[in-house]
Structure formats: structure tokens, C-alpha cells
Tab-separated table of C-alpha atoms and ligand atoms in Angstrom:
chain	number	residue	atom	x	y	z
A	119	MET	CA	-13.800	8.897	15.063
A	120	PRO	CA	-10.329	8.591	16.458
A	121	ILE	CA	-7.067	8.984	14.366
A	122	LEU	CA	-5.386	5.654	15.032
A	123	LYS	CA	-1.761	5.036	15.985
A	124	ILE	CA	0.203	3.569	13.040
A	125	ALA	CA	2.546	0.527	13.649
A	126	ARG	CA	6.032	0.990	12.708
A	127	MET	CA	8.500	-1.553	11.155
A	128	GLY	CA	9.527	-4.111	13.946
A	129	HIS	CA	6.007	-4.339	15.443
A	130	PRO	CA	4.772	-7.933	15.190
A	131	VAL	CA	1.368	-6.992	13.785
A	132	LEU	CA	3.210	-5.987	10.410
A	133	ARG	CA	4.896	-9.309	10.345
A	134	ALA	CA	1.774	-11.560	10.720
A	135	PRO	CA	-0.594	-12.724	8.026
A	136	ALA	CA	-3.984	-10.851	8.572
A	137	SER	CA	-7.415	-12.720	8.764
A	138	PRO	CA	-10.328	-12.388	6.152
A	139	VAL	CA	-13.291	-10.264	7.070
A	140	GLU	CA	-16.384	-12.523	7.528
A	141	ASP	CA	-18.924	-9.680	7.695
A	142	VAL	CA	-18.423	-6.361	5.991
A	143	PHE	CA	-21.286	-4.921	7.808
A	144	ALA	CA	-20.181	-5.791	11.192
A	145	PRO	CA	-20.092	-2.705	13.467
A	146	GLN	CA	-16.283	-3.109	14.116
A	147	ILE	CA	-15.517	-3.131	10.489
A	148	ARG	CA	-17.675	-0.037	9.816
A	149	ARG	CA	-15.722	1.634	12.602
A	150	LEU	CA	-12.498	0.276	11.329
A	151	LEU	CA	-13.098	1.766	7.775
A	152	ALA	CA	-14.117	5.104	9.170
A	153	ASP	CA	-11.070	5.417	11.455
A	154	MET	CA	-8.737	4.088	8.708
A	155	ARG	CA	-10.022	6.837	6.322
A	156	GLU	CA	-9.499	9.494	9.149
A	157	THR	CA	-6.023	8.137	9.803
A	158	LEU	CA	-5.035	7.991	6.266
A	159	ALA	CA	-6.345	11.659	5.589
A	160	ASP	CA	-4.376	12.841	8.553
A	161	SER	CA	-1.122	11.214	7.563
A	162	GLY	CA	-1.248	12.429	3.939
A	163	GLY	CA	-0.520	8.875	2.610
A	164	VAL	CA	-2.016	7.315	-0.603
A	165	GLY	CA	-2.822	3.906	0.992
A	166	LEU	CA	-3.248	2.210	4.402
A	167	ALA	CA	-3.790	-1.415	5.475
A	168	ALA	CA	-5.530	-2.562	8.636
A	169	PRO	CA	-2.370	-4.121	10.260
A	170	GLN	CA	-0.781	-0.764	9.938
A	171	VAL	CA	-3.418	0.355	12.695
A	172	HIS	CA	-2.942	-2.932	14.775
A	173	VAL	CA	-6.014	-4.574	13.266
A	174	PRO	CA	-4.873	-7.947	11.612
A	175	LEU	CA	-7.748	-8.004	9.153
A	176	ARG	CA	-7.690	-8.066	5.213
A	177	VAL	CA	-8.747	-4.506	4.703
A	178	ILE	CA	-6.991	-1.891	2.607
A	179	LEU	CA	-7.549	1.613	1.475
A	180	PHE	CA	-5.836	3.102	-1.538
A	181	SER	CA	-6.054	6.011	-3.871
A	182	VAL	CA	-4.101	7.453	-6.958
A	183	PRO	CA	-3.249	11.004	-6.883
A	184	PRO	CA	-4.066	12.861	-10.202
A	185	SER	CA	-0.346	13.610	-10.494
A	186	ARG	CA	0.666	9.933	-10.341
A	187	SER	CA	-1.946	8.648	-12.930
A	188	GLU	CA	-1.300	8.430	-16.689
A	189	ASP	CA	-4.579	9.971	-17.459
A	190	GLY	CA	-4.158	12.889	-14.807
A	191	GLN	CA	-7.547	11.862	-13.300
A	192	GLY	CA	-6.291	9.651	-10.471
A	193	LEU	CA	-8.566	7.305	-8.511
A	194	PRO	CA	-10.583	8.417	-5.367
A	195	LEU	CA	-9.973	6.818	-2.152
A	196	ARG	CA	-11.744	3.437	-1.760
A	197	ALA	CA	-11.688	0.404	0.464
A	198	ILE	CA	-11.147	-3.168	-0.660
A	199	ILE	CA	-11.979	-6.004	1.698
A	200	ASN	CA	-10.283	-9.378	1.314
A	201	PRO	CA	-8.330	-8.256	-1.676
A	202	VAL	CA	-6.724	-10.963	-4.008
A	203	LEU	CA	-4.143	-9.953	-6.487
A	204	THR	CA	-3.223	-11.989	-9.438
A	205	PRO	CA	-0.356	-10.811	-11.781
A	206	LEU	CA	-1.457	-10.716	-15.362
A	207	SER	CA	2.005	-10.153	-16.664
A	208	GLU	CA	5.463	-11.222	-15.780
A	209	ASP	CA	6.675	-7.688	-16.381
A	210	LYS	CA	7.884	-5.752	-13.442
A	211	VAL	CA	8.801	-2.068	-13.091
A	212	THR	CA	10.883	-0.568	-10.423
A	213	GLY	CA	9.563	2.658	-8.639
A	214	TRP	CA	9.999	4.631	-5.453
A	215	GLU	CA	7.820	3.656	-2.461
A	216	GLY	CA	7.413	4.881	0.912
A	217	CYS	CA	5.280	3.584	3.765
A	218	LEU	CA	3.594	5.080	6.896
A	219	SER	CA	5.135	2.253	8.876
A	220	VAL	CA	8.571	3.039	7.585
A	221	PRO	CA	8.496	6.730	8.185
A	222	GLY	CA	10.988	9.073	6.606
A	223	LEU	CA	12.324	6.484	4.241
A	224	ARG	CA	11.897	5.482	0.626
A	225	GLY	CA	13.042	2.777	-1.611
A	226	MET	CA	12.972	1.517	-5.088
A	227	VAL	CA	10.706	-1.560	-5.323
A	228	PRO	CA	9.904	-3.834	-8.233
A	229	ARG	CA	6.210	-4.531	-8.818
A	230	HIS	CA	4.166	-6.110	-11.442
A	231	THR	CA	2.889	-3.658	-14.030
A	232	TYR	CA	-0.501	-5.329	-14.587
A	233	ILE	CA	-2.607	-7.151	-12.003
A	234	ARG	CA	-6.154	-8.347	-11.401
A	235	LEU	CA	-7.743	-7.325	-8.335
A	236	THR	CA	-10.715	-9.221	-6.816
A	237	GLY	CA	-12.421	-8.674	-3.327
A	238	LEU	CA	-15.255	-6.846	-2.032
A	239	THR	CA	-16.066	-3.241	-1.772
A	240	GLU	CA	-17.209	-1.760	1.707
A	241	HIS	CA	-20.691	-2.245	0.486
A	242	ASP	CA	-20.218	-6.044	0.078
A	243	GLU	CA	-20.297	-5.807	-3.723
A	244	PRO	CA	-17.806	-7.919	-5.686
A	245	VAL	CA	-14.633	-6.199	-7.211
A	246	ASP	CA	-13.039	-7.676	-10.235
A	247	GLU	CA	-10.857	-5.309	-12.222
A	248	GLU	CA	-7.544	-4.964	-13.969
A	249	LEU	CA	-4.969	-2.247	-12.811
A	250	ARG	CA	-1.930	-0.849	-14.326
A	251	GLY	CA	0.756	1.593	-13.306
A	252	TYR	CA	0.680	3.363	-10.039
A	253	ALA	CA	-2.564	1.934	-9.084
A	254	ALA	CA	-1.202	-1.505	-9.505
A	255	ARG	CA	1.892	-0.499	-7.383
A	256	VAL	CA	-0.089	0.789	-4.468
A	257	VAL	CA	-2.467	-2.091	-4.351
A	258	GLN	CA	0.383	-4.537	-4.448
A	259	HIS	CA	2.155	-2.551	-1.671
A	260	GLU	CA	-1.087	-2.606	0.399
A	261	ALA	CA	-1.931	-6.173	-0.147
A	262	ASP	CA	1.601	-7.135	0.929
A	263	HIS	CA	0.798	-5.636	4.353
A	264	LEU	CA	-1.943	-8.362	4.808
A	265	ASP	CA	0.769	-11.077	4.228
A	266	GLY	CA	3.174	-9.400	6.818
A	267	ILE	CA	5.526	-7.959	4.009
A	268	LEU	CA	6.820	-4.418	4.149
A	269	TYR	CA	8.288	-2.965	0.911
A	270	PRO	CA	12.042	-3.224	1.964
A	271	ALA	CA	11.548	-7.126	1.799
A	272	ARG	CA	10.759	-6.675	-1.900
A	273	MET	CA	13.725	-4.505	-2.734
A	274	GLU	CA	16.640	-5.817	-4.968
A	275	ASP	CA	18.967	-2.776	-4.744
A	276	PHE	CA	19.560	-1.414	-1.269
A	277	GLY	CA	21.423	1.442	-2.776
A	278	ALA	CA	18.210	2.754	-3.553
A	279	PHE	CA	16.868	3.043	0.027
A	280	GLY	CA	17.304	5.974	2.228
A	281	TYR	CA	15.961	8.922	4.027
A	282	ASN	CA	13.775	11.275	2.029
A	283	GLU	CA	15.760	14.304	2.751
A	284	GLU	CA	19.000	12.624	1.751
A	285	LEU	CA	17.597	11.262	-1.436
A	286	GLU	CA	16.304	14.702	-2.212
A	287	ARG	CA	19.689	16.148	-1.713
A	288	TYR	CA	21.434	13.484	-3.609
A	289	PRO	CA	19.257	12.046	-6.216
A	290	TYR	CA	19.795	8.419	-6.535
A	291	ALA	CA	20.814	8.511	-10.260
A	292	VAL	CA	23.896	10.700	-9.182
A	293	ALA	CA	24.712	8.283	-6.283
A	294	LYS	CA	24.626	5.481	-8.631
A	295	GLU	CA	27.112	7.061	-11.138
A	296	ALA	CA	29.382	7.868	-8.152
A	297	LYS	CA	29.871	4.196	-7.488
B	201	LIG	NI1	2.895	0.620	3.572
């Protein structure tokens, strides 16, 4: 199982809408899921969408690290095929995001705080659940990839966009006060 090359911002596969998966058990989907898992593990990211590995299909992987979850438990890595998100609240919260396709950078992105996620598991079982907090954020980020949207397009304050090293050196709250 190879580690796949990750498409970077500017590549057209990241700007195009992805197509639905018709057969979750098709050999190429099984291979894609295995390769995406390996690629994500190698990258150290928390989520990955198929277009990021140059495959224009509606497949995402996501997880929630224990350190980012309210209950300290996190969510193990899982795949969702043909995900559909529905906001369950108008409320949005702004938080930092990074993306394997936008390496070295991070930005503050507003996301819905409470969403419904439907789709299929990798075993072709229906998914229908409600997500909040960091899980809701990660899924919105990954699902956006399936519609050709990268997180900078969701940003409202470009002062809160920069290289990780600089933002660690000069925390954004300080930069904001200095304006
Ligand atoms: Ni991303």
C-alpha cells in the first residue's frame, strides 16, 4: 500500500467537485481507503479527503485527537463515503485550521458548531449522527474538499492567516492588539 502524493493548493483536483461513490466495495475504493489511511498516518494530520490524493471521489477520513475533544476521549479514525452535512444551528465559532494541501500555514475559520452528518461507512452501513465542536469542524473542513473548497476561502479575517512558525512566535492575539 503506497503513501500517496498530496495535492497542494493550486492543483485543479482541489477546485473541482468530487463524484459520489457508487460501490463502496469496488476494489479501487478498498484500495483508496487503505492508501488514504496510510497517507494520513504518515502525514500526522487529523483528516483527509480523496481529492487531496488526486482522486475526485466523495470519500473522507477524519479523527478527533483526545486533546481536542471536550470529553478527552477523541474519536478514532473513520471513513465516511458520500458525506452530506446539514447545519443544525446558525451558530458559528472561529478556530484555527491547517490543511495538508496548504502546508506550513494555518488560519482562523468560522464553522457551524452543530451539524448533522449522513453518508455511508466503509462497510456500506448508513451513518446519521450529530456532531459538535472539533468533530463538527473537521468534518466541515473535509467535506468542503469534496466541493472544491479549501479553508482559506472560508476565512473572514486574513490577519489570522500565516505560517505556523510565525504564528507560534507572534501569537495572533498579540498581533491583533498591535494593529
Ligand atoms: Ni484540508
